[in-house]
């Protein structure tokens, strides 16, 4: 039987762009370029490596987002994933992590899976809670924050590195795993891969397809909300210390005054 791997990916604003909030205090995505979250590239890479070691495997990349989120799917497909699922619905605007986990879990169930692979966090929200939430909703084990991951028969195994020690973890399939940015560099799509991605299937789903009530998602259905936001203060000129024999003393006084020492 084919090993069915689903990789959850996210289309995020470019961190180098001028990001700001819209009037409804959600991230304004219209004025900044987007891309596949860098941390999710590691998840795609690990899925590809697992599939390469399996006798038979199929990788589906899944995202929830607006029309432009297809760019993230195409990047993952060009890396080597087999097919994609895109959940898009206007009612999803402003959905928080809880709502997103509901949508992802429903889409994963509809797609069919043995192993779900996620990045350790998104590069915009950086919450890192979705893998655990998805596992809870699916009712399967979770093995998170892995620096190394493999599948052996009906078991997923991995290493989680901490500050003082490393743990060897395993769980029976089906399961959800997340991988860190220490799991191995993601491959660059080849020209052949980029061309092949254009012909790979991308299934479109909406809330009706997933049998989710619109009131359970979006801003109205969110359990969390941004109450206020302000522009970051403009960068001010720094303090210049001229060393005329007293430079070290002045520097120490400045650091002490800022409570850095």
Rosetta silent file (secondary structure, phi, psi, omega in degrees, C-alpha in Angstrom):
SEQUENCE: XXXXXXXXXXXXXXXXXXXXXXXXXXXXXXXXXXXXXXXXXXXXXXXXXXXXXXXXXXXXXXXXXXXXXXXXXXXXXXXXXXXXXXXXXXXXXXXXXXXXXXXXXXXXXXXXXXXXXXXXXXXXXXXXXXXXXXXXXXXXXXXXXXXXXXXXXXXXXXXXXXXXXXXXXXXXXXXXXXXXXXXXXXXXXXXXXXXXXXXXXXXXXXXXXXXXXXXXXXXXXXXXXXXXXXXXXXXXXXXXXXXXXXXXXXXXXXXXXXXXX
SCORE:     score description
SCORE:     0.000 S_00000001
   1 L     0.000  138.504 -178.937    0.000    0.000    0.000 S_00000001
   2 L   -66.858  138.560  174.517    1.250    3.471   -0.899 S_00000001
   3 E   -79.403  116.424 -176.898    2.472    5.677    1.951 S_00000001
   4 E   -95.105  111.197 -178.999    0.268    8.777    1.833 S_00000001
   5 E  -109.351  128.476  174.809    2.157   11.848    3.017 S_00000001
   6 E  -114.055  125.200  178.433    0.452   15.222    3.421 S_00000001
   7 E  -109.051  121.302  177.837    2.662   18.283    3.897 S_00000001
   8 E   -86.781  124.666 -179.308    1.006   21.404    5.312 S_00000001
   9 L  -128.411  162.082 -178.296    2.538   24.580    3.873 S_00000001
  10 L  -132.980  141.194  174.261    1.788   28.278    4.178 S_00000001
  11 E   -92.588  117.472 -172.021    1.963   31.244    1.836 S_00000001
  12 E  -124.474  156.576  174.445    3.462   34.098    3.868 S_00000001
  13 E   -64.901  142.909  177.302    4.451   37.735    3.268 S_00000001
  14 L   -61.109  123.493 -176.904    8.094   38.211    2.328 S_00000001
  15 L   -63.531  -20.637 -179.879    9.928   39.069    5.559 S_00000001
  16 L   -87.140   -5.170 -179.219   12.101   41.549    3.664 S_00000001
  17 L   -85.565  174.572  179.723    9.062   43.503    2.462 S_00000001
  18 L   -88.251   90.109 -175.538    7.290   46.443    4.108 S_00000001
  19 L   -88.719  142.481  176.604    4.675   44.560    6.124 S_00000001
  20 L  -156.706  172.373 -178.155    1.818   46.285    7.928 S_00000001
  21 E   -91.118  149.259  174.185   -1.723   45.747    9.154 S_00000001
  22 L   -83.144  179.841 -177.144   -4.898   46.419    7.186 S_00000001
  23 L   -61.366  -30.228 -179.748   -7.835   48.400    8.601 S_00000001
  24 L   -89.416   12.571  177.282   -9.318   45.258   10.193 S_00000001
  25 L    65.189   24.533  165.299   -5.966   44.572   11.947 S_00000001
  26 L   -98.850  162.424 -179.104   -5.180   41.533    9.825 S_00000001
  27 E   -65.591  128.493  177.971   -1.906   41.429    7.896 S_00000001
  28 L   -78.260  108.186 -176.354   -2.183   43.440    4.677 S_00000001
  29 L   -96.415   -4.773 -175.994   -1.066   40.961    2.022 S_00000001
  30 L   -77.505  -29.279 -173.540   -1.911   43.085   -1.014 S_00000001
  31 L  -101.596   12.416  179.946    1.057   45.437   -0.793 S_00000001
  32 L  -141.283  142.626  178.945    3.804   42.882   -0.171 S_00000001
  33 L   -67.634  151.438  178.164    5.049   39.898   -2.143 S_00000001
  34 E  -117.877  167.653 -179.185    4.379   36.439   -0.778 S_00000001
  35 E  -163.798  169.033  174.575    6.232   33.121   -0.892 S_00000001
  36 E   -66.051  128.148  179.416    6.333   29.615    0.535 S_00000001
  37 L   -53.590  128.691 -176.799    7.285   29.866    4.212 S_00000001
  38 H   -57.091  -38.918 -179.079   10.974   28.999    4.497 S_00000001
  39 H   -67.936  -24.899  176.638   10.361   26.749    7.493 S_00000001
  40 H   -77.941  -20.760  175.467    7.834   24.756    5.468 S_00000001
  41 H   -61.928  -34.460  177.239   10.475   24.076    2.818 S_00000001
  42 H   -65.391  -36.419  177.863   12.177   21.849    5.395 S_00000001
  43 H   -65.560  -43.064  177.348    8.918   19.908    5.802 S_00000001
  44 H   -61.717  -43.889 -179.459    8.670   19.373    2.042 S_00000001
  45 H   -60.444  -45.778 -179.251   12.303   18.242    1.932 S_00000001
  46 H   -66.320  -35.878  176.280   11.831   15.688    4.708 S_00000001
  47 H   -63.104  -41.162  178.557    8.677   14.356    3.043 S_00000001
  48 H   -64.139  -39.192  179.254   10.633   13.901   -0.191 S_00000001
  49 H   -68.816  -39.222  177.207   13.394   12.033    1.635 S_00000001
  50 H   -63.658  -43.969 -179.897   10.885    9.761    3.395 S_00000001
  51 H   -62.736  -36.011 -179.122    9.144    9.057    0.085 S_00000001
  52 H   -65.717  -28.735 -179.430   12.479    8.215   -1.547 S_00000001
  53 H   -88.033  -13.058 -177.968   13.102    5.513    1.059 S_00000001
  54 L   -86.485  153.737  177.228    9.600    4.036    0.774 S_00000001
  55 L   -65.848  -36.912 -178.950    8.636    1.305   -1.684 S_00000001
  56 L  -153.932  124.065 -177.192    5.671    3.377   -2.803 S_00000001
  57 E  -148.492  151.906  176.931    4.710    6.865   -1.602 S_00000001
  58 E  -134.046  130.357 -178.358    2.633    9.854   -2.688 S_00000001
  59 E  -109.395  124.584  174.852    3.149   13.397   -1.420 S_00000001
  60 E  -113.392  127.692  175.173    0.297   15.903   -1.309 S_00000001
  61 E   -98.249  137.726 -173.204    0.997   19.506   -0.343 S_00000001
  62 E  -127.401  133.995  174.528   -1.877   21.328    1.347 S_00000001
  63 E  -140.605  156.164  173.275   -2.420   25.018    1.988 S_00000001
  64 E  -119.820  122.046 -178.064   -5.180   27.322    3.182 S_00000001
  65 L   171.814 -179.157 -178.364   -5.092   30.802    1.709 S_00000001
  66 L   -72.316 -177.534 -177.436   -6.088   33.246   -1.025 S_00000001
  67 H   -51.885  -42.901 -176.792   -5.617   32.812   -4.766 S_00000001
  68 H   -65.469  -15.810 -179.755   -1.931   33.770   -4.601 S_00000001
  69 H   -63.945  -15.498  175.265   -1.271   30.875   -2.199 S_00000001
  70 H   -59.576  -25.964  178.515   -1.055   28.672   -5.291 S_00000001
  71 H   -62.163  -37.962  177.941    2.485   30.072   -5.662 S_00000001
  72 H   -66.542  -39.896  178.874    3.490   28.254   -2.465 S_00000001
  73 H   -64.909  -42.480 -179.391    1.969   25.035   -3.776 S_00000001
  74 H   -63.572  -36.501  177.781    3.765   25.362   -7.111 S_00000001
  75 H   -62.758  -45.428 -179.766    7.089   25.821   -5.320 S_00000001
  76 H   -66.058  -38.088  177.724    6.505   22.623   -3.334 S_00000001
  77 H   -65.883  -37.560  179.622    5.396   20.770   -6.476 S_00000001
  78 H   -69.855  -23.562  175.629    8.509   21.936   -8.312 S_00000001
  79 H   -73.604  -25.135  177.091   10.612   20.516   -5.479 S_00000001
  80 L   140.626   -2.583  176.540    9.073   17.104   -6.165 S_00000001
  81 L   -63.241  156.483 -172.420    5.669   16.739   -4.469 S_00000001
  82 L   -88.601  -37.830 -177.862    3.094   14.823   -6.523 S_00000001
  83 E  -155.766  172.792 -175.169   -0.095   16.858   -6.148 S_00000001
  84 E  -140.045  155.877  173.839   -1.617   19.731   -4.206 S_00000001
  85 E  -129.100  127.910 -179.054   -4.794   20.768   -2.414 S_00000001
  86 E  -119.541  115.959  176.182   -5.743   24.426   -2.070 S_00000001
  87 E   -95.336  115.579 -177.661   -8.465   25.461    0.370 S_00000001
  88 L  -134.422  129.971  178.682   -9.739   28.893   -0.617 S_00000001
  89 L  -161.491  133.120 -179.386  -12.865   30.671    0.627 S_00000001
  90 H   -57.912  -29.085 -178.262  -13.574   34.361    1.226 S_00000001
  91 H   -70.736  -10.118 -179.022  -15.035   33.448    4.631 S_00000001
  92 H   -81.697   -9.734 -177.566  -11.596   32.294    5.794 S_00000001
  93 L   -56.514  125.330  177.353  -10.223   35.849    5.958 S_00000001
  94 L    86.718    6.676 -179.662   -8.887   36.524    9.454 S_00000001
  95 L   -63.418  136.056  179.094   -9.036   32.906   10.639 S_00000001
  96 L   -90.222 -173.011 -174.710   -6.829   32.251   13.682 S_00000001
  97 H   -62.660  -39.097 -179.944   -4.769   29.145   14.479 S_00000001
  98 H   -62.835  -45.973  179.413   -7.698   27.242   15.982 S_00000001
  99 H   -66.270  -39.585  179.192   -9.854   27.799   12.925 S_00000001
 100 H   -63.784  -38.632  178.766   -6.994   27.007   10.574 S_00000001
 101 H   -64.446  -34.338  176.796   -6.342   23.719   12.364 S_00000001
 102 H   -64.425  -47.514 -178.853  -10.002   22.789   11.846 S_00000001
 103 H   -63.756  -45.371 -179.949   -9.822   23.511    8.122 S_00000001
 104 H   -62.741  -43.580 -179.066   -6.521   21.674    7.696 S_00000001
 105 H   -62.506  -42.730  178.435   -7.728   18.629    9.635 S_00000001
 106 H   -63.880  -40.809  179.879  -10.896   18.379    7.538 S_00000001
 107 H   -68.249  -37.847  178.382   -8.894   18.724    4.322 S_00000001
 108 H   -65.033  -43.168  178.299   -6.377   16.105    5.478 S_00000001
 109 H   -62.277  -40.918 -179.657   -9.181   13.665    6.284 S_00000001
 110 H   -67.559  -36.533 -179.138  -10.753   14.277    2.887 S_00000001
 111 H   -73.289  -36.260 -173.609   -7.423   13.804    1.108 S_00000001
 112 L    91.007  138.273 -172.862   -6.458   10.671    3.020 S_00000001
 113 L  -159.273  156.533  166.201   -3.171   10.297    4.890 S_00000001
 114 L  -118.281  -34.840 -178.595   -0.762    8.108    6.784 S_00000001
 115 E  -139.119  130.150  174.739    1.724   10.811    7.758 S_00000001
 116 E  -108.803  128.186 -178.481    1.271   14.579    8.083 S_00000001
 117 E  -117.887  130.714  179.965    4.452   16.667    7.971 S_00000001
 118 E  -128.228  159.434  168.309    4.600   20.314    9.078 S_00000001
 119 E   -75.688  170.477 -176.606    7.265   22.934    9.571 S_00000001
 120 L   -72.658  -23.891  178.932    8.103   23.980   13.124 S_00000001
 121 L  -173.637  166.407  172.466    6.236   27.303   12.735 S_00000001
 122 L   -88.003  154.813 -178.197    5.206   29.812   10.100 S_00000001
 123 L   -83.629   -3.550  175.004    7.546   32.707    9.428 S_00000001
 124 L  -102.419  -55.220 -179.844    4.761   35.273    9.848 S_00000001
 125 L   -80.110  -32.960  179.455    2.748   34.150   12.878 S_00000001
 126 L    51.298   33.878 -179.637    5.565   32.035   14.413 S_00000001
 127 L   -80.737  -41.974  177.716    3.104   30.355   16.808 S_00000001
 128 L    73.558   17.901 -175.866    4.210   26.753   16.216 S_00000001
 129 L  -102.315  -14.134 -172.909    0.960   25.283   17.584 S_00000001
 130 H   -61.525  -42.869  179.289   -0.723   23.975   14.437 S_00000001
 131 H   -55.151  -43.811  179.582    0.923   20.510   14.328 S_00000001
 132 H   -66.669  -40.248  179.174   -0.322   19.735   17.839 S_00000001
 133 H   -65.209  -41.368  179.225   -3.783   21.128   17.091 S_00000001
 134 H   -63.405  -45.025  179.446   -4.057   19.118   13.879 S_00000001
 135 H   -59.994  -41.404  179.169   -3.017   15.914   15.671 S_00000001
 136 H   -63.273  -43.348 -179.211   -5.618   16.541   18.380 S_00000001
 137 H   -68.453  -34.566  179.099   -8.372   17.102   15.829 S_00000001
 138 H   -80.403  -18.671 -178.286   -7.367   13.987   13.864 S_00000001
 139 L    72.690   36.875 -178.495   -7.033   11.937   17.034 S_00000001
 140 L  -126.899  165.351  179.109   -3.542   10.669   16.154 S_00000001
 141 E   -66.722  156.650  174.303   -0.099   10.843   17.829 S_00000001
 142 E  -125.047  137.431  174.941    2.172   13.850   17.365 S_00000001
 143 E  -130.414  101.335 -166.635    5.976   13.806   17.254 S_00000001
 144 E  -109.551  163.019  175.002    7.077   17.425   16.998 S_00000001
 145 E    55.909   52.280 -177.767   10.210   19.553   16.586 S_00000001
 146 E   -92.572  137.248  172.993   12.300   16.815   15.012 S_00000001
 147 L   -91.916  -15.318 -179.830   15.816   17.383   13.711 S_00000001
 148 E  -149.141  136.037 -177.337   15.765   13.953   12.087 S_00000001
 149 E  -145.290  145.035  177.739   12.794   11.881   10.908 S_00000001
 150 E  -154.500  162.608  176.936   12.231    8.533    9.167 S_00000001
 151 E  -121.440  129.999  179.246    9.503    5.968    8.617 S_00000001
 152 E  -127.770  103.514 -176.781   10.056    2.282    9.264 S_00000001
 153 L    64.299 -121.895  179.946    7.071    0.121    8.381 S_00000001
 154 L   -99.204   23.466 -176.335    4.119    1.465   10.342 S_00000001
 155 E  -129.328  136.486  172.128    6.225    3.624   12.655 S_00000001
 156 E  -103.115  133.280 -177.689    7.589    7.154   12.349 S_00000001
 157 E  -124.799  152.276  178.311   10.806    7.797   14.261 S_00000001
 158 E  -166.298  168.339  178.969   12.770   10.947   14.952 S_00000001
 159 E  -115.862  128.302  175.258   15.263   12.854   17.079 S_00000001
 160 E  -109.023  121.419 -177.762   14.348   15.963   19.029 S_00000001
 161 E   -97.229  127.440  175.651   17.314   18.076   20.084 S_00000001
 162 L  -109.995 -175.882 -179.582   17.099   20.163   23.242 S_00000001
 163 L   -67.343  -33.543 -174.150   19.540   22.504   24.970 S_00000001
 164 L  -114.161  -17.423 -175.952   20.919   19.796   27.226 S_00000001
 165 L  -159.682  166.796  175.609   19.979   16.488   25.590 S_00000001
 166 E  -116.103  144.808  179.334   18.444   14.781   22.579 S_00000001
 167 E  -114.253  141.012  171.887   15.404   12.503   22.661 S_00000001
 168 E  -100.425  120.699 -173.313   14.628    9.565   20.368 S_00000001
 169 E  -122.807  154.677  174.569   10.883    9.492   19.721 S_00000001
 170 E  -154.496  158.400  179.012    8.528    7.296   17.761 S_00000001
 171 E  -152.649  152.767  177.120    4.827    6.872   17.069 S_00000001
 172 E   -78.610  142.619  174.740    2.585    4.505   15.173 S_00000001
 173 L   -75.954  147.842    1.252    1.100    5.686   11.900 S_00000001
 174 L   -73.732  151.372 -177.403   -1.081    7.558   11.186 S_00000001
 175 E  -156.096  167.314  175.568    0.675   10.449   12.903 S_00000001
 176 E  -117.506  132.942  175.567    1.598   14.126   12.667 S_00000001
 177 E  -127.540  155.149  168.795    5.213   15.308   12.791 S_00000001
 178 E  -128.419  147.403 -176.444    6.893   18.692   12.606 S_00000001
 179 E  -122.143  150.109 -178.291   10.513   19.278   11.626 S_00000001
 180 L   -92.949  177.439  177.899   12.929   22.042   12.522 S_00000001
 181 L   -78.607    5.563  175.033   15.309   24.059   10.378 S_00000001
 182 L  -100.279    5.352 -174.803   18.075   21.710   11.552 S_00000001
 183 L   -81.226  -11.120  179.283   16.592   18.734    9.698 S_00000001
 184 L   133.331  139.211 -177.365   18.502   19.391    6.478 S_00000001
 185 L   -62.097  138.400  177.990   18.696   22.025    3.769 S_00000001
 186 L   -76.207  143.550 -178.704   15.790   22.070    1.343 S_00000001
 187 L   -73.711  154.240  174.028   16.630   21.353   -2.287 S_00000001
 188 L   -86.498  137.591  176.988   16.346   23.962   -5.025 S_00000001
 189 L   -63.053  134.847  175.415   13.765   23.189   -7.709 S_00000001
 190 L   -81.974  165.782  177.110   15.369   22.138  -10.969 S_00000001
 191 H   -60.243  -40.803  178.026   14.242   23.503  -14.330 S_00000001
 192 H   -61.658  -41.046  179.302   12.730   20.109  -15.068 S_00000001
 193 H   -65.462  -39.001  179.379   10.903   20.198  -11.739 S_00000001
 194 H   -64.511  -42.821  178.928    9.551   23.686  -12.394 S_00000001
 195 H   -67.688  -40.949 -179.833    8.196   22.649  -15.794 S_00000001
 196 H   -65.445  -33.095 -178.076    6.735   19.407  -14.413 S_00000001
 197 H   -61.218  -29.340 -178.617    4.960   21.310  -11.602 S_00000001
 198 L   -66.337  -20.603 -177.865    2.799   23.105  -14.158 S_00000001
 199 L  -103.151   -4.136 -178.865    1.179   19.805  -15.112 S_00000001
 200 L   -79.723  144.266 -174.670    0.655   18.420  -11.614 S_00000001
 201 L   -71.000  139.280  174.360   -2.934   18.460  -10.272 S_00000001
 202 E  -124.970  109.325 -178.729   -4.071   21.141   -7.814 S_00000001
 203 E   -85.619  133.617  179.444   -7.438   20.357   -6.227 S_00000001
 204 E  -101.865  130.808  177.524   -9.543   23.329   -5.092 S_00000001
 205 E  -128.819  151.481  172.457  -11.717   23.020   -1.977 S_00000001
 206 L  -128.277 -176.292 -176.156  -13.923   25.477   -0.098 S_00000001
 207 H   -62.469  -35.320  178.454  -15.760   25.418    3.220 S_00000001
 208 H   -63.664  -41.322  178.221  -18.799   23.736    1.701 S_00000001
 209 H   -61.017  -33.943 -177.220  -16.637   20.900    0.383 S_00000001
 210 H   -93.051   -0.098  179.635  -15.226   20.413    3.878 S_00000001
 211 L    57.056   46.960  177.895  -18.641   20.746    5.564 S_00000001
 212 L  -113.353  130.747  177.118  -17.436   23.606    7.770 S_00000001
 213 L   -71.360  132.521 -179.176  -19.798   26.365    8.900 S_00000001
 214 H   -58.696  -26.706 -179.032  -18.479   29.797    7.909 S_00000001
 215 H   -71.493  -14.563 -179.487  -19.255   31.050   11.434 S_00000001
 216 H   -85.686   -7.471 -177.982  -16.604   28.688   12.829 S_00000001
 217 L  -131.845 -171.754 -179.163  -13.800   30.461   10.952 S_00000001
 218 H    72.935 -176.871 -179.656  -12.854   33.961    9.839 S_00000001
 219 H   -60.197  -40.205 -176.831  -12.606   36.971   12.117 S_00000001
 220 H   -66.653  -32.488 -177.384  -16.025   36.305   13.637 S_00000001
 221 H   -94.301    1.528 -177.084  -15.139   32.727   14.547 S_00000001
 222 L   -76.404  142.117  176.026  -11.654   33.423   15.880 S_00000001
 223 L   -87.906  -12.015  178.035  -10.820   32.821   19.526 S_00000001
 224 L  -125.930  154.945 -179.579   -7.967   35.316   19.328 S_00000001
 225 L  -154.825  149.598  173.066   -7.860   38.844   17.941 S_00000001
 226 L   -86.655  121.737 -177.462   -5.486   41.773   17.534 S_00000001
 227 L   -87.792  -31.743 -179.907   -6.926   44.681   19.544 S_00000001
 228 L  -157.869  158.022  177.925   -4.506   47.379   18.447 S_00000001
 229 L  -151.324  148.472  179.845   -1.387   47.910   16.369 S_00000001
 230 L  -138.720  151.318  177.610    1.043   50.777   15.861 S_00000001
 231 L   -65.029  142.636  175.776    3.825   51.511   13.415 S_00000001
 232 L   -65.013  135.442 -179.968    7.312   50.731   14.652 S_00000001
 233 L   -57.629  146.554  178.535    9.094   53.977   15.622 S_00000001
 234 L   -63.327  146.746 -179.709   11.512   55.318   13.060 S_00000001
 235 L   -67.262  131.842 -179.392   15.140   54.410   13.656 S_00000001
 236 L  -100.975  162.510  179.283   16.971   57.190   15.486 S_00000001
 237 L   -66.905  142.049 -179.816   20.615   58.178   15.260 S_00000001
 238 L   -79.663  172.735  177.513   22.907   56.274   17.591 S_00000001
 239 L   -90.096  125.860 -179.698   25.209   57.684   20.250 S_00000001
 240 L   -98.569  125.456  178.326   28.768   58.222   19.052 S_00000001
 241 L  -106.186  116.753  177.218   31.533   57.802   21.628 S_00000001
 242 L   -90.599  126.736 -177.828   34.799   59.493   20.701 S_00000001
 243 L   -88.446  100.353  175.607   37.809   57.849   22.268 S_00000001
 244 L  -120.098   37.913 -179.231   40.049   60.614   23.575 S_00000001
 245 L   103.539  -19.756 -178.742   41.336   58.587   26.477 S_00000001
 246 L  -117.633   14.660 -175.763   37.941   58.260   28.177 S_00000001
 247 H   -60.073  -44.113 -179.014   36.178   56.158   25.514 S_00000001
 248 H   -62.529  -41.172 -179.883   36.015   53.000   27.577 S_00000001
 249 H   -66.008  -43.114  179.567   34.565   54.836   30.579 S_00000001
 250 H   -63.427  -40.278  179.676   31.951   56.595   28.446 S_00000001
 251 H   -64.586  -42.141  179.217   30.947   53.312   26.821 S_00000001
 252 H   -63.954  -41.174  179.103   30.584   51.614   30.206 S_00000001
 253 H   -64.600  -39.657  179.338   28.471   54.496   31.510 S_00000001
 254 H   -64.424  -45.832 -179.643   26.240   54.348   28.417 S_00000001
 255 H   -63.665  -39.592  177.510   25.722   50.588   28.761 S_00000001
 256 H   -65.326  -39.504  178.843   24.981   50.956   32.460 S_00000001
 257 H   -65.076  -29.860  177.599   22.517   53.733   31.761 S_00000001
 258 L   -89.609    1.936  179.428   20.663   51.490   29.296 S_00000001
 259 L    62.474   33.592  175.122   20.777   48.669   31.871 S_00000001
 260 L   -86.066  -19.721  177.744   22.755   46.465   29.494 S_00000001
 261 L  -133.822    0.000    0.000   25.311   45.756   32.199 S_00000001
